[in-house]
Coordinates of C-alpha atoms and ligand atoms in Angstrom, one line a residue:
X1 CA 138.0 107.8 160.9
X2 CA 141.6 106.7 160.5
X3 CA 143.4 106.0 157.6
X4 CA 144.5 101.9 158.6
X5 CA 145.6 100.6 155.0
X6 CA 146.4 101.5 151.3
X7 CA 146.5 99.2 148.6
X8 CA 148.0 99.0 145.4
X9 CA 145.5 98.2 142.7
X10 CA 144.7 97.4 139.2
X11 CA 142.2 99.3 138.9
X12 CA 140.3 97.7 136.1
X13 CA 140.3 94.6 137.9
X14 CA 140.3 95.0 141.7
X15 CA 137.2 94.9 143.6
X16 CA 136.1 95.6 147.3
X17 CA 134.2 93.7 149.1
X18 CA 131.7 94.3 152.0
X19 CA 130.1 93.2 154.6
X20 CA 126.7 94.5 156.1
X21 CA 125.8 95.4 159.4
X22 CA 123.1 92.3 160.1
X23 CA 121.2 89.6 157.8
X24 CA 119.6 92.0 155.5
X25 CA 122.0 94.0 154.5
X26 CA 123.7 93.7 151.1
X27 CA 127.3 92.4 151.2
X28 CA 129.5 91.7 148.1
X29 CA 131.6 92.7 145.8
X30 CA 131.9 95.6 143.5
X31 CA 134.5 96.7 141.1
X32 CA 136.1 100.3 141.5
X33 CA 133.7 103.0 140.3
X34 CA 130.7 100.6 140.8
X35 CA 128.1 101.9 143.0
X36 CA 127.4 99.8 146.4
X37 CA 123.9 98.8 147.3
X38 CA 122.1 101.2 149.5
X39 CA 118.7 102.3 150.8
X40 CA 116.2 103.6 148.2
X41 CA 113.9 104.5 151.1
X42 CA 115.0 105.7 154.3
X43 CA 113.0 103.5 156.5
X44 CA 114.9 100.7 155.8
X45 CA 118.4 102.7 156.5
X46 CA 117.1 101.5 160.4
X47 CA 115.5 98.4 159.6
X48 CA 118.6 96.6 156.6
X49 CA 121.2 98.8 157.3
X50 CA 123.3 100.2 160.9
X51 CA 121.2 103.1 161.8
X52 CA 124.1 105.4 162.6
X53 CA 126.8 104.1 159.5
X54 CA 125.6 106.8 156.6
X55 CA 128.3 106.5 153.9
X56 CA 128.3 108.7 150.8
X57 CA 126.5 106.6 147.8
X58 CA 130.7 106.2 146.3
X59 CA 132.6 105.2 149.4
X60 CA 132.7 101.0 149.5
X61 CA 131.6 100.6 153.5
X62 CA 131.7 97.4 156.0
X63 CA 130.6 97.1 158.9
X64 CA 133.7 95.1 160.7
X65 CA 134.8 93.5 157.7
X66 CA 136.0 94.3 154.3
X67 CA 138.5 93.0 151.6
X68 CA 139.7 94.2 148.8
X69 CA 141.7 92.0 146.0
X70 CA 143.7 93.8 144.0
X71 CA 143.1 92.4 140.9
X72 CA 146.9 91.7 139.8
X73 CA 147.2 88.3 141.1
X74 CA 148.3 89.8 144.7
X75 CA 147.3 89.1 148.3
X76 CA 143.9 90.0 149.2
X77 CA 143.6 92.4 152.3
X78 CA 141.2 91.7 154.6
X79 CA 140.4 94.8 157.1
X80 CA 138.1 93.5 160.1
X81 CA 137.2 94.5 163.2
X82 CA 139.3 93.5 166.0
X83 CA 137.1 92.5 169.1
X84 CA 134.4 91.8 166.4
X85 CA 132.1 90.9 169.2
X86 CA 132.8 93.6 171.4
X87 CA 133.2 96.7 169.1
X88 CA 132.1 96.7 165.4
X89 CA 134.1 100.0 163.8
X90 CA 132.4 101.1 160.6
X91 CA 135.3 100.5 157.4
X92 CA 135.1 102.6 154.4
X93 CA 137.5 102.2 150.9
X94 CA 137.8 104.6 148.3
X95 CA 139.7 104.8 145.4
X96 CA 142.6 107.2 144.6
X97 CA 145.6 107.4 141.9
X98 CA 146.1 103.7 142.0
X99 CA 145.5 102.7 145.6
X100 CA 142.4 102.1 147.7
X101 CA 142.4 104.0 151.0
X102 CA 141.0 102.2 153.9
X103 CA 139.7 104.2 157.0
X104 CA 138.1 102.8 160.3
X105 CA 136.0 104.5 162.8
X106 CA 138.1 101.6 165.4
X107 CA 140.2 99.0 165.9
X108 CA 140.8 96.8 163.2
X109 CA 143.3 94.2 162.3
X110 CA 144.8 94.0 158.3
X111 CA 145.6 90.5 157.1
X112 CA 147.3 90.4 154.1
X113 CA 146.3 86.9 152.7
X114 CA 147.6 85.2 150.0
X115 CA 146.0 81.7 150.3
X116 CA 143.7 79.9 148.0
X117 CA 140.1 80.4 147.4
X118 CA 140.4 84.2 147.0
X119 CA 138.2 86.4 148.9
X120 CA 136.0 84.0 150.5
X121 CA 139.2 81.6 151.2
X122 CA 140.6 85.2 153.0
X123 CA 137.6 85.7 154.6
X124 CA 137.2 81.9 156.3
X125 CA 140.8 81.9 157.6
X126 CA 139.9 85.6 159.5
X127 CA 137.6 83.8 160.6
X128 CA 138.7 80.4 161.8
X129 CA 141.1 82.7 163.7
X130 CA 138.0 84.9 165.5
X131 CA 136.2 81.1 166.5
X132 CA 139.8 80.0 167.7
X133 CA 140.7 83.5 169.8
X134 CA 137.0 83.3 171.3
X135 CA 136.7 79.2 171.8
X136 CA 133.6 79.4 169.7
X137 CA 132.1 75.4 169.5
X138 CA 132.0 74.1 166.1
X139 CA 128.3 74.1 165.1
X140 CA 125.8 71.2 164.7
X141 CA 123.7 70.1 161.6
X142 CA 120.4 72.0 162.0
X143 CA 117.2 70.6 162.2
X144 CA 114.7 70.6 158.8
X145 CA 112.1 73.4 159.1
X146 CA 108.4 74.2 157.6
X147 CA 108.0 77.6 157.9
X148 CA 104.6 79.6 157.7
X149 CA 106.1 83.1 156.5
X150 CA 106.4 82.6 152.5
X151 CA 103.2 81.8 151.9
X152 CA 100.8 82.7 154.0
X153 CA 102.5 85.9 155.4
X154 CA 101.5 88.1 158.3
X155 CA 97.4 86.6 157.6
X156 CA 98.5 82.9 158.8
X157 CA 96.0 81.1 160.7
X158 CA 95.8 77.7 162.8
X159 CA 94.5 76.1 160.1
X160 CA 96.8 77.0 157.5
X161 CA 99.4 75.5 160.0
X162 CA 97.0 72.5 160.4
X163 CA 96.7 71.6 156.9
X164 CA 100.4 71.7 156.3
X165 CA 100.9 69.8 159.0
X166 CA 98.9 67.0 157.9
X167 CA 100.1 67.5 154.1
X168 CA 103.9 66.5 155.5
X169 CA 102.3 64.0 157.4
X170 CA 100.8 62.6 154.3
X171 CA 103.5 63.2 151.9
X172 CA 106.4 61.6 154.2
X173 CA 108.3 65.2 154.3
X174 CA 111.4 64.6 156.3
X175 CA 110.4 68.1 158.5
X176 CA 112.0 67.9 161.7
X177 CA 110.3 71.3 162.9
X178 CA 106.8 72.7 162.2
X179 CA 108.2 76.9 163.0
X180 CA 104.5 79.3 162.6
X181 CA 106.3 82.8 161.8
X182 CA 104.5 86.1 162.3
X183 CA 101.2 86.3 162.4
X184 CA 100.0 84.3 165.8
X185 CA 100.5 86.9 168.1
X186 CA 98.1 89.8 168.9
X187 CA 101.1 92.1 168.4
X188 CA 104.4 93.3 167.8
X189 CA 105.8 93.1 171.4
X190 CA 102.8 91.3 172.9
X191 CA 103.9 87.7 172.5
X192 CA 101.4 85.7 174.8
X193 CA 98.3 87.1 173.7
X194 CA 96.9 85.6 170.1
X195 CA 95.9 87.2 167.4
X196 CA 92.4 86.3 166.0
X197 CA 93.7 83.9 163.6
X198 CA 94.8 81.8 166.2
X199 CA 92.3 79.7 168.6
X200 CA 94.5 78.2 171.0
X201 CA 98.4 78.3 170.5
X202 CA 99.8 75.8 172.9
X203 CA 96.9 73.6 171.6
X204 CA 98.2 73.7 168.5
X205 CA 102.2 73.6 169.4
X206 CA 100.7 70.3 171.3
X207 CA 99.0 68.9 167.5
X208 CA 102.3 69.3 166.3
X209 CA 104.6 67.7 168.6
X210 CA 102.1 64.6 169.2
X211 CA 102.8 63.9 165.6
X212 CA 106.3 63.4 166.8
X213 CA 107.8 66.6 165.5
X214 CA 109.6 69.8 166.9
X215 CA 107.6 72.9 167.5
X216 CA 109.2 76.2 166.6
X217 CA 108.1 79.8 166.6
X218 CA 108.8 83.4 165.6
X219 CA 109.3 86.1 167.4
X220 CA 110.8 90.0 167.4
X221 CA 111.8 90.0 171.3
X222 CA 113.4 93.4 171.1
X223 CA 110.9 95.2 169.2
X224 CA 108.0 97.3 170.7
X225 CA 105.1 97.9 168.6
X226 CA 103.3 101.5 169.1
X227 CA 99.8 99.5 168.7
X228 CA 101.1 96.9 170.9
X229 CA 99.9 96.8 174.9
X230 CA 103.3 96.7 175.9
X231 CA 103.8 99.9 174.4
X232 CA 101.2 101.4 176.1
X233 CA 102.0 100.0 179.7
X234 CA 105.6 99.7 180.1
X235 CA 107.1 103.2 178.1
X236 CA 110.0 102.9 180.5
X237 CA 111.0 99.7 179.1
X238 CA 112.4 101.2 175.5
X239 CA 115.8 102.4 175.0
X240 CA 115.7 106.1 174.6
X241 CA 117.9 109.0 172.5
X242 CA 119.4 111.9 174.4
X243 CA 116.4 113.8 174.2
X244 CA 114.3 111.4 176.1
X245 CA 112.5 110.5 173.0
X246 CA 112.1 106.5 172.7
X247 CA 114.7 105.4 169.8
X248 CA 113.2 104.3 166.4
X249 CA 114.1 101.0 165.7
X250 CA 111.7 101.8 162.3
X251 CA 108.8 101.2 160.8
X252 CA 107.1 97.9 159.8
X253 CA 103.5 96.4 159.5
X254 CA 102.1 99.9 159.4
X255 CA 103.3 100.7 162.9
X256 CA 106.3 102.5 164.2
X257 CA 108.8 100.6 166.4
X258 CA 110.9 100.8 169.1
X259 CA 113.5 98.8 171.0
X260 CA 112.9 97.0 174.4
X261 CA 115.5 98.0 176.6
X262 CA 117.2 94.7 177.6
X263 CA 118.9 96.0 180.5
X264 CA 115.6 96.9 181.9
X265 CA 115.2 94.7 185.1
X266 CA 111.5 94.6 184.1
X267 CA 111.6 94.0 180.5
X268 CA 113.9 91.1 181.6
X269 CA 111.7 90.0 183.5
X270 CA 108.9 90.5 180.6
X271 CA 111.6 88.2 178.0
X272 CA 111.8 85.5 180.7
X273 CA 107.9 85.5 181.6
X274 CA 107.6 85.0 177.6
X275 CA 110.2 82.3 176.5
X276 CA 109.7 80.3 179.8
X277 CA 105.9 79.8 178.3
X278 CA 107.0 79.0 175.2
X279 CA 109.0 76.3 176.7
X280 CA 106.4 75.4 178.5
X281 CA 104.3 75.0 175.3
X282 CA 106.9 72.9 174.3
X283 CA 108.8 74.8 171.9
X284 CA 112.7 74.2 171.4
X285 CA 113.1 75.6 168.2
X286 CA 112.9 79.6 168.4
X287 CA 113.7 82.1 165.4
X288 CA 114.6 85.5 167.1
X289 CA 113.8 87.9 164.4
X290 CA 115.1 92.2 163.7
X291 CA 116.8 91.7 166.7
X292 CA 119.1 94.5 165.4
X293 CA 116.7 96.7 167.6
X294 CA 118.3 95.4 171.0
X295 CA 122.2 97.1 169.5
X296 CA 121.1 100.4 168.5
X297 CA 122.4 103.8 169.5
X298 CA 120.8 105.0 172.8
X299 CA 120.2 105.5 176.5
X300 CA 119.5 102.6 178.4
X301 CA 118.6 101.3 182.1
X302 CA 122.1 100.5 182.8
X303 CA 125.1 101.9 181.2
X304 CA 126.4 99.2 178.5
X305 CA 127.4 99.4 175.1
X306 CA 124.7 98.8 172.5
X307 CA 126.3 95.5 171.7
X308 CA 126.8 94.6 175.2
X309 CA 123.3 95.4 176.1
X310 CA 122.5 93.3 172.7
X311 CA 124.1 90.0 173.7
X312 CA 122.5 90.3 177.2
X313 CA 119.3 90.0 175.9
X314 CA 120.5 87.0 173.7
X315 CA 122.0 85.6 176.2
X316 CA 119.1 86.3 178.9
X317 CA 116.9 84.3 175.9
X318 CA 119.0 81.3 175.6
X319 CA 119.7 81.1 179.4
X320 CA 115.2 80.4 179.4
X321 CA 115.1 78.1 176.2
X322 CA 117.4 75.3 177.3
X323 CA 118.8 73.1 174.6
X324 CA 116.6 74.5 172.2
X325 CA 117.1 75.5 168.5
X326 CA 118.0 79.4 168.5
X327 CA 118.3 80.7 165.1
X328 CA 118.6 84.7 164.7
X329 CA 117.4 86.9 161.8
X330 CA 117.7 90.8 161.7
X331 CA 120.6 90.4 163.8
X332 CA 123.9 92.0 163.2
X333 CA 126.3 88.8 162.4
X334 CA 129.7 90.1 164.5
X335 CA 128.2 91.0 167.5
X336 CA 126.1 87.4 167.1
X337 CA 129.4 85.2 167.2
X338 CA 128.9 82.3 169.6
X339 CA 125.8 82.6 170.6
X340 CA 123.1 81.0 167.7
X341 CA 123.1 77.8 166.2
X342 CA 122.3 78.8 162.9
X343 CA 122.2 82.9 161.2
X344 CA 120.3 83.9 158.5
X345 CA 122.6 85.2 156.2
X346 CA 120.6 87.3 153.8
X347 CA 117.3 89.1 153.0
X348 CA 114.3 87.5 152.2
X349 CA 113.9 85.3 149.4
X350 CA 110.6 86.4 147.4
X351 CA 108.3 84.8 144.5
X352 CA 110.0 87.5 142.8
X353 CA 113.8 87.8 141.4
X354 CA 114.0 91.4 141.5
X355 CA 113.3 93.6 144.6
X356 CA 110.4 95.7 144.2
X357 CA 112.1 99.3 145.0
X358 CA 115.1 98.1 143.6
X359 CA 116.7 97.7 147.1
X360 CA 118.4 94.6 147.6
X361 CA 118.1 94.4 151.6
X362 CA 114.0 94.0 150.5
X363 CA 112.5 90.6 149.8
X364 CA 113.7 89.0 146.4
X365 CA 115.5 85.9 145.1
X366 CA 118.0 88.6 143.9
X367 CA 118.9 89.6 147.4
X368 CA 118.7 86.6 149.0
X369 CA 121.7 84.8 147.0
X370 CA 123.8 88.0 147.1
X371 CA 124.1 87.6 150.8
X372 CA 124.5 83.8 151.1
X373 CA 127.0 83.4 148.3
X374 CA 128.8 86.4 150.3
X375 CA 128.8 85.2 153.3
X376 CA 129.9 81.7 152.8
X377 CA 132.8 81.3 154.9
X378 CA 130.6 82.1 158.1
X379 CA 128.8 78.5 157.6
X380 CA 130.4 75.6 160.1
X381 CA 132.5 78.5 161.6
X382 CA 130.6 81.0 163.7
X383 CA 127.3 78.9 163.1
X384 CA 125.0 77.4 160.6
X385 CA 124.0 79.7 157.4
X386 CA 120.0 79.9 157.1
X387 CA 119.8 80.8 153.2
X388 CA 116.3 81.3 153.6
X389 CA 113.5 79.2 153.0
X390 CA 113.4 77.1 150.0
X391 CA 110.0 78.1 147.6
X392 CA 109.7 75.6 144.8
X393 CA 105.7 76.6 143.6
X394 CA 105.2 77.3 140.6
X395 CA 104.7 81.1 140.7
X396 CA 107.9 81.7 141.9
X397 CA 110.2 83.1 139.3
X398 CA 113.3 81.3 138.3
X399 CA 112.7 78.7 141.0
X400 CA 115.2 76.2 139.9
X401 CA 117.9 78.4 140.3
X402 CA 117.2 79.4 143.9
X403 CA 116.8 75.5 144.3
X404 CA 120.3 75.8 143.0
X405 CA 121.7 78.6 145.2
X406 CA 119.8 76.5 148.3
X407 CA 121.2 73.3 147.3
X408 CA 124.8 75.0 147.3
X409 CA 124.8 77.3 150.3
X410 CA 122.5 75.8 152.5
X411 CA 123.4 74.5 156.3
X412 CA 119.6 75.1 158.0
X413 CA 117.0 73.5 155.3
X414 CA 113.5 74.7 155.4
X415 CA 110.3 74.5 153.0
X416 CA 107.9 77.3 153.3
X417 CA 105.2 76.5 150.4
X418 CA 102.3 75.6 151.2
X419 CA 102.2 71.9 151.0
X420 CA 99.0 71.5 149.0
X421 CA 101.0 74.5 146.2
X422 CA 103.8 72.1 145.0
X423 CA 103.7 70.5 141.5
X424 CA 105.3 67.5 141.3
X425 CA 109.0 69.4 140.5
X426 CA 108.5 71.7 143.1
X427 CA 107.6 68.5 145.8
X428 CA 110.6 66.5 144.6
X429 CA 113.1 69.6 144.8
X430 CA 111.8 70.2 148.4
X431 CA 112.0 66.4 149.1
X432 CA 115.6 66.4 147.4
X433 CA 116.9 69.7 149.4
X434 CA 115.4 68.9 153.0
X435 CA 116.7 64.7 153.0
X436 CA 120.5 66.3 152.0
X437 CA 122.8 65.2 154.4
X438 CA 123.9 68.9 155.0
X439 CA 127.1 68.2 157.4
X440 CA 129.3 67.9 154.1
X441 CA 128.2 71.2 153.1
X442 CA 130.9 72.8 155.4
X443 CA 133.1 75.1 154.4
X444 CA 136.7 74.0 154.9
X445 CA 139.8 75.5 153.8
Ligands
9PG1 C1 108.1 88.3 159.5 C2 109.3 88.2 158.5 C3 109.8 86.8 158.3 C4 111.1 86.8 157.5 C5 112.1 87.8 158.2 C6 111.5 89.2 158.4 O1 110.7 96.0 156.5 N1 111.6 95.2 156.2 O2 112.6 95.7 155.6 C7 111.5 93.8 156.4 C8 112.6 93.0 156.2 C9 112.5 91.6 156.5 C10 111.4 91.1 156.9 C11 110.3 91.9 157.1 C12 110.4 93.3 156.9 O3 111.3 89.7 157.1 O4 113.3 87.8 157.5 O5 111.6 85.6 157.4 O6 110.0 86.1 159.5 O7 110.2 89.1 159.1 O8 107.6 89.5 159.6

């Protein structure tokens, strides 16, 4: 770590902002002697947060992007990586006798900023001048979603996604894509083969697009499952540590994971075998999900970065899916400039305002606005924010105000009640929210 700025600050009124390694991780701001938002349990430290970034609970820590406004009325300072999608140094800040020390593990650029809109307004003019240095395209409106995950979880089944489907039918929903999230697959890692939930897959993609909508589906392409067949057959396909050990990408659904190796001529070979079907199926609307896995520290089949070997894999998927719809999640946001149409921003939204372990990277209405509020100035710029799903039953708490929060952040609109759940508030809101003409929502400064 290098010492790259020091600001003067008021220190009853300055606050530093940061930014989080990929869509679950907290980012905002705090004021000096505030504590940042961490991991309560380690797992997640792989899972919400950069595996090998471990800052001491008091130092303020981005991962390629942090600002700090000094409270007086002065410039903000906005400290960012400088190839953000090439090399994402780790920023810390601490406080000391009147100045906040900045420190970077990289190179970094310091913009002094004193437009309008304060740290948000600093933040979108860094990075209007990222999509301008890297010819990023202006984003498109996205598509309307119905998503399975928020209510029926990893225990979906085909006729769950049936019943919805006629509900929207019914009810005149302006849905544009029918997206089933996890639960389908036989696996974590074994993509083709369906879980017992499921009858026939591409039948169902079929129901969905013969009632003249888009077919979308989940999947975590760069994750390995230690129950899943893939893990069993193709071992060599995993990115390894030094000690020849596969690399723990974490733990989820009561499983240990790993990280498919994306420079792996086989495992290539594997992605292209699975997205080619989908397209087949046709599917043009995929959400690529803890792809964090594919950038993580380790030994791979060829010698590349972990961010290089990251956006080949992203890269390798869009090169099979056409046209299509390709919106990350899990995914560490620098290292994904210019190549998603939309991003979710944030961690899940939940029935619930406040995360259950008191970790804000964990599913909770909480959470989930801290992040999109935060991360603002990426929407219409390096692609189209995902807020997360809107949730308008009745058992979810303090659901006008994450109507609210949708209604103002939102670029990619999505319901994920099930249909047959919604009162007649919750219907109208989800009417209201998906039929917004979401262009205007752009962020301009
Ligand atoms: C499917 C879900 C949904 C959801 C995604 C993602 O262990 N964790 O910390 C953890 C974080 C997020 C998460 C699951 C687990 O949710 O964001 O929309 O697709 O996966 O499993």
């Amino acid at each position: 770590m290098r010492t790259v700025a020091e600001i003067c600050v008021d220190p009853d009124a300055a606050t530093v902002h940061e930014q989080g390694w990929q869509s679950w991780s907290p980012s905002t701001g705090y004021r000096i002697g505030e504590l940042p938002h961490r991991w309560v349990d380690p797992t997640h430290r792989t899972v919400c947060y950069r595996a090998e970034s471990d800052p001491a609970p008091d130092v303020y820590n981005g991962e390629g992007l942090l600002a700090v406004d000094p409270g007086d009325g002065g410039p903000v300072t906005v400290i960012a990586a400088a190839a953000p999608t090439t090399e994402v140094p780790t920023i810390r800040a601490s406080y000391l006798d009147g100045r906040v020390i900045v420190s970077a593990n990289g190179d970094v650029v310091v913009r002094i900023d004193d437009g309008p809109s304060g740290v948000q307004g600093a933040y979108a003019r860094w990075a209007d001048q990222v999509v301008r240095d890297l010819s990023v395209t202006a984003p498109e409106p996205a598509p309307t979603t119905w998503c399975s995950w928020y209510q029926y979880f990893t225990l979906v089944t085909e006729t769950d996604v049936d019943l919805n489907l006629g509900l929207m039918k019914d009810l005149d929903l302006p849905i544009d894509v029918v997206q089933v999230d996890d639960g389908y697959q036989a696996e974590i890692g074994d993509w083709l083969i369906p879980s017992g939930r499921f009858a026939n897959v591409p039948e169902l993609f079929k129901r969905i697009t013969d009632q003249g909508r888009r077919a979308g589906i989940w999947t975590a392409p760069f994750l390995v499952g230690a129950r899943s067949k893939t893990f069993a057959e193709h071992p060599d396909w995993l990115v390894r540590d030094d000690d020849g050990e596969p690399t723990s990408a974490g733990h989820n659904w009561n499983q240990d994971l790993f990280a498919l190796d994306t420079t792996h001529p086989e495992a290539v070979d594997y992605l292209r075998q699975v997205f080619t079907t989908f397209s087949e199926w046709g599917i043009d609307f995929h959400k690529i999900d803890f792809i964090y896995a594919a950038a993580l520290p380790g030994r791979r089949h060829e010698n590349a970065t972990p961010i290089e070997a990251y956006r080949q894999g992203v890269e390798l998927i869009r090169s099979h899916i056409g046209n299509s719809h390709l919106l990350g999640c899990g995914a560490p946001q620098l290292p994904s400039i210019g190549l998603f149409d939309s991003m979710r921003v944030s961690a899940d939204i939940a029935p619930e305002y406040q995360p259950g372990n008191g970790d804000l990277s964990q599913p909770s209405q909480r959470g989930a606005a801290l992040n999109g509020a935060s991360r603002a100035f990426q929407h219409g710029r390096f692609w189209i924010n995902d807020p997360d799903c809107v949730i308008a039953r009745p058992d979810v708490e303090r659901r006008q105000e994450w109507a609210e929060h949708v209604a103002r952040f939102g670029g990619l609109r999505g319901s994920s009640d099930g249909l047959d759940q919604l009162d007649d508030w919750g219907l109208e809101t989800t009417r209201r929210l998906l039929s917004a003409d979401v262009a205007k929502y752009f962020v301009k400064t």
